[in-house]
Amino acid sequence: MRGRTGRNSSRALGLIVGSSVVLAGCSALSDGAAEPATTLTVFAAASLGDSFEELADGFEQENPGVEVEYNVAGSSSLAEQILAGAPADVFASADEPNMDTVVAAGENSGEPKPFATNVLTLVTPADTRADAPDIASLEDAAAEGVKLVVCAPQVPCGRAALDVAADAGVELSPVSEEASVTDVLGKVASGEADAGLVYVTDALSAGGGAGETAGGTVNAIELENADSAVNTYPITVLDAAAENGPEHPELAQRFVDYVLSEDGQSVLEADGFGAP
């Protein structure tokens, strides 16, 4: 998985203000002025950040004059923003419950489509301190004195963590519950936490293959029962898109179709996501 770049940070919108479809620049002031670009706004789960940067690049190449901007955050936060009226064209969630919330509110246009799956893994800092606890399993991470960090229960990775722990018969006692999986990863990578539960894709993005630390910031430890909590990622065109003219919903649908295409699926597979 490619790391985040300056381009990604410039695209990240945070709280979106203004129309989801904007014209870049003013009307042409001279005959030689370039055609204005159309901006497509995509709300994507935090675990999709790196992959969607690459997908956006490919989509823009196939659709000259289109610029994709995205708001990357926890799925529950994105759903709340959409319900609060934040303009967006496409929503890609890391789980079905948050997508169901958006659908129940009538904010989508068309049936959400599953496009990827993901499972959790345990991560520890690649650079461990001398007195760091020995962690080789979920049971070790849940032991007394271990600084374990997980996602908050309302976040997809948090629900998955609870399901994995329940299946293993392990009671988790995290020192903190984070708003997104990238926040969990950051605390582990920095050494602020001894261990964390993140998606396999996020561990890979930090250079943490199972049992590998070379060149990475975390070490990934495979969970024996990871398949007990498989998150399915759905994507949909949002109803707000239809309010901006007849051409825009079609453009948003083209982006969804691109994610579902062979090219889009190849990007996701290379980044560690499972098939939908």
Short mmCIF file of C-alpha atoms in Angstrom, two decimals:
data_model
loop_
_atom_site.label_atom_id
_atom_site.label_comp_id
_atom_site.label_asym_id
_atom_site.label_seq_id
_atom_site.Cartn_x
_atom_site.Cartn_y
_atom_site.Cartn_z
CA MET A 1 0.00 0.00 0.00
CA ARG A 2 1.30 3.40 -0.86
CA GLY A 3 1.90 5.80 1.96
CA ARG A 4 0.03 9.06 2.32
CA THR A 5 1.36 11.99 0.35
CA GLY A 6 1.07 15.72 0.46
CA ARG A 7 -1.52 15.43 -2.25
CA ASN A 8 -3.68 13.31 0.01
CA SER A 9 -3.54 15.83 2.84
CA SER A 10 -4.46 18.62 0.46
CA ARG A 11 -7.47 16.65 -0.66
CA ALA A 12 -8.71 15.73 2.80
CA LEU A 13 -11.64 18.00 3.49
CA GLY A 14 -12.34 17.54 7.22
CA LEU A 15 -15.70 19.22 7.75
CA ILE A 16 -16.98 20.07 4.32
CA VAL A 17 -18.30 23.55 3.71
CA GLY A 18 -19.90 24.53 0.44
CA SER A 19 -21.23 22.58 -2.50
CA SER A 20 -20.07 19.06 -3.24
CA VAL A 21 -19.88 19.98 -6.87
CA VAL A 22 -17.98 23.19 -7.56
CA LEU A 23 -16.47 24.82 -10.57
CA ALA A 24 -12.74 25.33 -10.21
CA GLY A 25 -12.06 28.98 -10.82
CA CYS A 26 -14.21 31.62 -12.44
CA SER A 27 -15.50 31.89 -15.98
CA ALA A 28 -12.88 32.09 -18.64
CA LEU A 29 -11.46 35.59 -18.94
CA SER A 30 -9.81 34.89 -22.25
CA ASP A 31 -10.31 32.60 -25.19
CA GLY A 32 -7.28 30.56 -24.10
CA ALA A 33 -8.48 29.86 -20.55
CA ALA A 34 -8.72 26.22 -19.49
CA GLU A 35 -12.09 24.58 -19.02
CA PRO A 36 -13.21 24.58 -15.37
CA ALA A 37 -12.82 21.29 -13.52
CA THR A 38 -15.68 19.47 -11.81
CA THR A 39 -15.01 18.35 -8.24
CA LEU A 40 -16.39 15.06 -6.94
CA THR A 41 -16.57 14.80 -3.13
CA VAL A 42 -16.10 11.34 -1.64
CA PHE A 43 -16.59 10.50 2.04
CA ALA A 44 -14.38 7.46 2.77
CA ALA A 45 -13.70 5.43 5.92
CA ALA A 46 -10.32 6.06 7.54
CA SER A 47 -9.01 2.63 6.56
CA LEU A 48 -9.59 3.48 2.89
CA GLY A 49 -7.45 6.63 2.81
CA ASP A 50 -4.39 5.31 0.99
CA SER A 51 -6.36 3.10 -1.40
CA PHE A 52 -8.79 5.84 -2.36
CA GLU A 53 -5.94 8.19 -3.17
CA GLU A 54 -4.78 5.70 -5.78
CA LEU A 55 -8.34 5.08 -6.97
CA ALA A 56 -8.86 8.82 -7.34
CA ASP A 57 -5.73 9.08 -9.48
CA GLY A 58 -6.98 6.35 -11.80
CA PHE A 59 -10.48 7.81 -12.00
CA GLU A 60 -9.16 11.26 -12.86
CA GLN A 61 -7.01 9.81 -15.64
CA GLU A 62 -10.07 8.15 -17.15
CA ASN A 63 -12.21 11.27 -16.68
CA PRO A 64 -10.31 14.40 -17.78
CA GLY A 65 -11.61 17.58 -16.19
CA VAL A 66 -12.69 15.82 -12.99
CA GLU A 67 -10.99 16.27 -9.63
CA VAL A 68 -11.75 13.91 -6.74
CA GLU A 69 -11.59 15.29 -3.23
CA TYR A 70 -12.25 13.14 -0.20
CA ASN A 71 -13.07 13.43 3.46
CA VAL A 72 -11.38 10.56 5.33
CA ALA A 73 -12.62 9.82 8.87
CA GLY A 74 -14.29 7.17 11.01
CA SER A 75 -17.41 5.79 9.34
CA SER A 76 -19.68 6.82 12.22
CA SER A 77 -18.37 10.39 12.03
CA LEU A 78 -18.92 10.49 8.27
CA ALA A 79 -22.48 9.19 8.66
CA GLU A 80 -23.17 11.90 11.25
CA GLN A 81 -21.81 14.57 8.91
CA ILE A 82 -24.00 13.34 6.05
CA LEU A 83 -27.11 13.32 8.24
CA ALA A 84 -26.22 16.84 9.42
CA GLY A 85 -26.28 18.06 5.83
CA ALA A 86 -22.62 18.00 4.84
CA PRO A 87 -22.51 17.93 1.03
CA ALA A 88 -20.98 14.78 -0.43
CA ASP A 89 -21.42 12.74 -3.58
CA VAL A 90 -20.26 9.26 -2.57
CA PHE A 91 -20.07 7.48 0.80
CA ALA A 92 -17.79 4.47 1.34
CA SER A 93 -18.24 2.95 4.80
CA ALA A 94 -16.11 0.41 6.65
CA ASP A 95 -19.20 -1.45 7.77
CA GLU A 96 -22.85 -2.00 6.97
CA PRO A 97 -24.45 -0.55 10.16
CA ASN A 98 -23.21 2.99 9.43
CA MET A 99 -24.32 2.67 5.82
CA ASP A 100 -27.71 1.46 7.06
CA THR A 101 -27.98 4.65 9.14
CA VAL A 102 -27.50 6.78 6.02
CA VAL A 103 -29.92 4.65 3.99
CA ALA A 104 -32.59 4.76 6.72
CA ALA A 105 -32.42 8.56 6.64
CA GLY A 106 -33.03 8.53 2.88
CA GLU A 107 -29.66 10.12 2.11
CA ASN A 108 -28.58 7.64 -0.54
CA SER A 109 -29.48 7.20 -4.19
CA GLY A 110 -29.58 3.61 -5.34
CA GLU A 111 -28.67 0.42 -3.53
CA PRO A 112 -25.31 0.38 -1.66
CA LYS A 113 -22.84 -2.06 -3.20
CA PRO A 114 -20.28 -4.12 -1.23
CA PHE A 115 -16.80 -3.55 -2.64
CA ALA A 116 -14.30 -4.94 -0.10
CA THR A 117 -13.84 -6.81 3.17
CA ASN A 118 -11.34 -6.43 6.00
CA VAL A 119 -10.32 -8.17 9.22
CA LEU A 120 -8.41 -7.15 12.31
CA THR A 121 -4.86 -7.87 13.37
CA LEU A 122 -2.92 -7.11 16.54
CA VAL A 123 -0.08 -4.61 16.25
CA THR A 124 2.79 -3.67 18.56
CA PRO A 125 5.46 -0.97 18.14
CA ALA A 126 8.34 -1.95 15.87
CA ASP A 127 10.72 -0.13 18.20
CA THR A 128 9.94 -1.57 21.61
CA ARG A 129 11.32 -0.20 24.84
CA ALA A 130 13.41 -2.42 27.12
CA ASP A 131 10.59 -2.90 29.63
CA ALA A 132 7.85 -3.47 27.04
CA PRO A 133 5.53 -6.42 27.76
CA ASP A 134 5.95 -9.57 25.69
CA ILE A 135 2.90 -9.70 23.43
CA ALA A 136 2.26 -12.58 21.07
CA SER A 137 -1.52 -13.01 21.26
CA LEU A 138 -4.80 -11.26 22.04
CA GLU A 139 -4.65 -12.76 25.52
CA ASP A 140 -1.27 -11.13 26.08
CA ALA A 141 -2.60 -7.77 24.88
CA ALA A 142 -5.50 -7.99 27.33
CA ALA A 143 -3.25 -8.76 30.31
CA GLU A 144 -3.03 -6.43 33.28
CA GLY A 145 -0.53 -3.63 32.85
CA VAL A 146 -0.58 -3.71 29.04
CA LYS A 147 -1.49 -0.41 27.38
CA LEU A 148 -4.00 -1.63 24.81
CA VAL A 149 -5.70 0.80 22.42
CA VAL A 150 -8.80 0.00 20.35
CA CYS A 151 -11.41 1.85 18.34
CA ALA A 152 -14.52 3.16 20.08
CA PRO A 153 -17.51 0.76 19.99
CA GLN A 154 -19.51 2.94 17.59
CA VAL A 155 -16.68 2.78 15.04
CA PRO A 156 -16.56 -0.30 12.74
CA CYS A 157 -13.12 -1.38 13.95
CA GLY A 158 -14.34 -1.03 17.54
CA ARG A 159 -17.31 -3.30 16.97
CA ALA A 160 -15.03 -5.80 15.26
CA ALA A 161 -12.63 -5.69 18.23
CA LEU A 162 -15.46 -6.52 20.62
CA ASP A 163 -16.62 -9.38 18.39
CA VAL A 164 -13.12 -10.86 18.07
CA ALA A 165 -12.57 -10.62 21.82
CA ALA A 166 -15.94 -12.20 22.60
CA ASP A 167 -15.26 -15.05 20.19
CA ALA A 168 -11.89 -15.68 21.85
CA GLY A 169 -13.34 -15.43 25.35
CA VAL A 170 -11.05 -12.50 26.16
CA GLU A 171 -12.10 -9.40 28.09
CA LEU A 172 -10.44 -6.26 26.78
CA SER A 173 -9.42 -3.42 29.10
CA PRO A 174 -8.17 -0.69 26.76
CA VAL A 175 -6.50 2.42 28.10
CA SER A 176 -8.22 4.43 25.36
CA GLU A 177 -10.86 4.08 22.67
CA GLU A 178 -10.15 6.03 19.50
CA ALA A 179 -12.39 7.65 16.89
CA SER A 180 -10.71 5.91 13.94
CA VAL A 181 -8.42 3.01 13.15
CA THR A 182 -5.70 5.39 12.01
CA ASP A 183 -5.70 6.96 15.48
CA VAL A 184 -5.15 3.52 17.02
CA LEU A 185 -2.33 2.82 14.59
CA GLY A 186 -0.71 6.16 15.35
CA LYS A 187 -0.63 5.55 19.10
CA VAL A 188 0.97 2.14 18.64
CA ALA A 189 3.48 3.31 16.04
CA SER A 190 4.59 6.16 18.31
CA GLY A 191 5.05 3.83 21.27
CA GLU A 192 2.34 5.55 23.27
CA ALA A 193 0.53 2.19 23.43
CA ASP A 194 1.90 -1.32 23.85
CA ALA A 195 -0.62 -2.88 21.47
CA GLY A 196 -3.64 -2.09 19.35
CA LEU A 197 -6.28 -3.76 17.21
CA VAL A 198 -6.32 -2.41 13.65
CA TYR A 199 -7.28 -3.65 10.22
CA VAL A 200 -4.82 -5.83 8.33
CA THR A 201 -4.71 -3.16 5.63
CA ASP A 202 -3.63 -0.48 8.10
CA ALA A 203 -0.89 -2.71 9.48
CA LEU A 204 0.37 -3.26 5.94
CA SER A 205 0.33 0.47 5.24
CA ALA A 206 2.64 0.94 8.24
CA GLY A 207 5.01 -1.73 6.96
CA GLY A 208 3.82 -4.35 9.40
CA GLY A 209 3.49 -7.71 7.71
CA ALA A 210 2.88 -10.61 10.07
CA GLY A 211 6.00 -11.06 12.15
CA GLU A 212 7.86 -8.40 10.17
CA THR A 213 9.21 -5.09 11.43
CA ALA A 214 11.93 -4.20 8.92
CA GLY A 215 11.23 -0.76 7.52
CA GLY A 216 7.90 -0.49 9.32
CA THR A 217 6.57 1.29 12.37
CA VAL A 218 4.56 -1.64 13.74
CA ASN A 219 4.78 -5.38 14.05
CA ALA A 220 1.62 -7.29 13.08
CA ILE A 221 0.51 -10.39 14.98
CA GLU A 222 -2.14 -12.44 13.19
CA LEU A 223 -5.28 -13.21 15.16
CA GLU A 224 -6.27 -16.87 15.00
CA ASN A 225 -9.96 -15.97 15.00
CA ALA A 226 -9.79 -12.88 12.78
CA ASP A 227 -12.46 -14.36 10.50
CA SER A 228 -14.98 -14.19 13.35
CA ALA A 229 -15.38 -10.47 12.62
CA VAL A 230 -15.22 -9.73 8.90
CA ASN A 231 -16.21 -6.17 8.02
CA THR A 232 -17.95 -5.67 4.68
CA TYR A 233 -17.40 -2.27 3.05
CA PRO A 234 -20.39 -0.82 1.10
CA ILE A 235 -20.36 2.20 -1.21
CA THR A 236 -23.23 4.34 -2.50
CA VAL A 237 -24.07 7.49 -4.41
CA LEU A 238 -25.61 10.03 -2.05
CA ASP A 239 -28.91 11.75 -2.73
CA ALA A 240 -27.25 15.17 -2.34
CA ALA A 241 -25.60 14.53 -5.68
CA ALA A 242 -28.95 14.57 -7.49
CA GLU A 243 -29.62 18.11 -6.28
CA ASN A 244 -26.71 19.52 -8.27
CA GLY A 245 -27.87 18.85 -11.78
CA PRO A 246 -28.48 15.85 -14.04
CA GLU A 247 -24.83 15.23 -14.96
CA HIS A 248 -23.50 14.94 -11.43
CA PRO A 249 -25.24 11.75 -10.21
CA GLU A 250 -23.96 10.01 -13.33
CA LEU A 251 -20.41 11.12 -12.50
CA ALA A 252 -20.76 9.89 -8.93
CA GLN A 253 -22.08 6.57 -10.23
CA ARG A 254 -19.11 6.32 -12.58
CA PHE A 255 -16.80 6.61 -9.56
CA VAL A 256 -18.70 3.83 -7.76
CA ASP A 257 -18.50 1.70 -10.89
CA TYR A 258 -14.75 2.36 -11.09
CA VAL A 259 -14.26 1.15 -7.51
CA LEU A 260 -16.19 -2.01 -8.41
CA SER A 261 -14.31 -2.50 -11.68
CA GLU A 262 -11.39 -4.85 -12.27
CA ASP A 263 -8.95 -1.94 -12.02
CA GLY A 264 -10.48 -0.69 -8.79
CA GLN A 265 -10.57 -4.14 -7.23
CA SER A 266 -6.93 -4.71 -8.18
CA VAL A 267 -5.92 -1.62 -6.19
CA LEU A 268 -7.87 -2.78 -3.15
CA GLU A 269 -6.53 -6.33 -3.37
CA ALA A 270 -2.95 -5.05 -3.57
CA ASP A 271 -3.58 -3.05 -0.41
CA GLY A 272 -4.72 -6.13 1.51
CA PHE A 273 -8.50 -5.89 1.25
CA GLY A 274 -10.53 -9.03 0.70
CA ALA A 275 -13.09 -9.53 -2.04
CA PRO A 276 -16.65 -8.37 -1.28
#
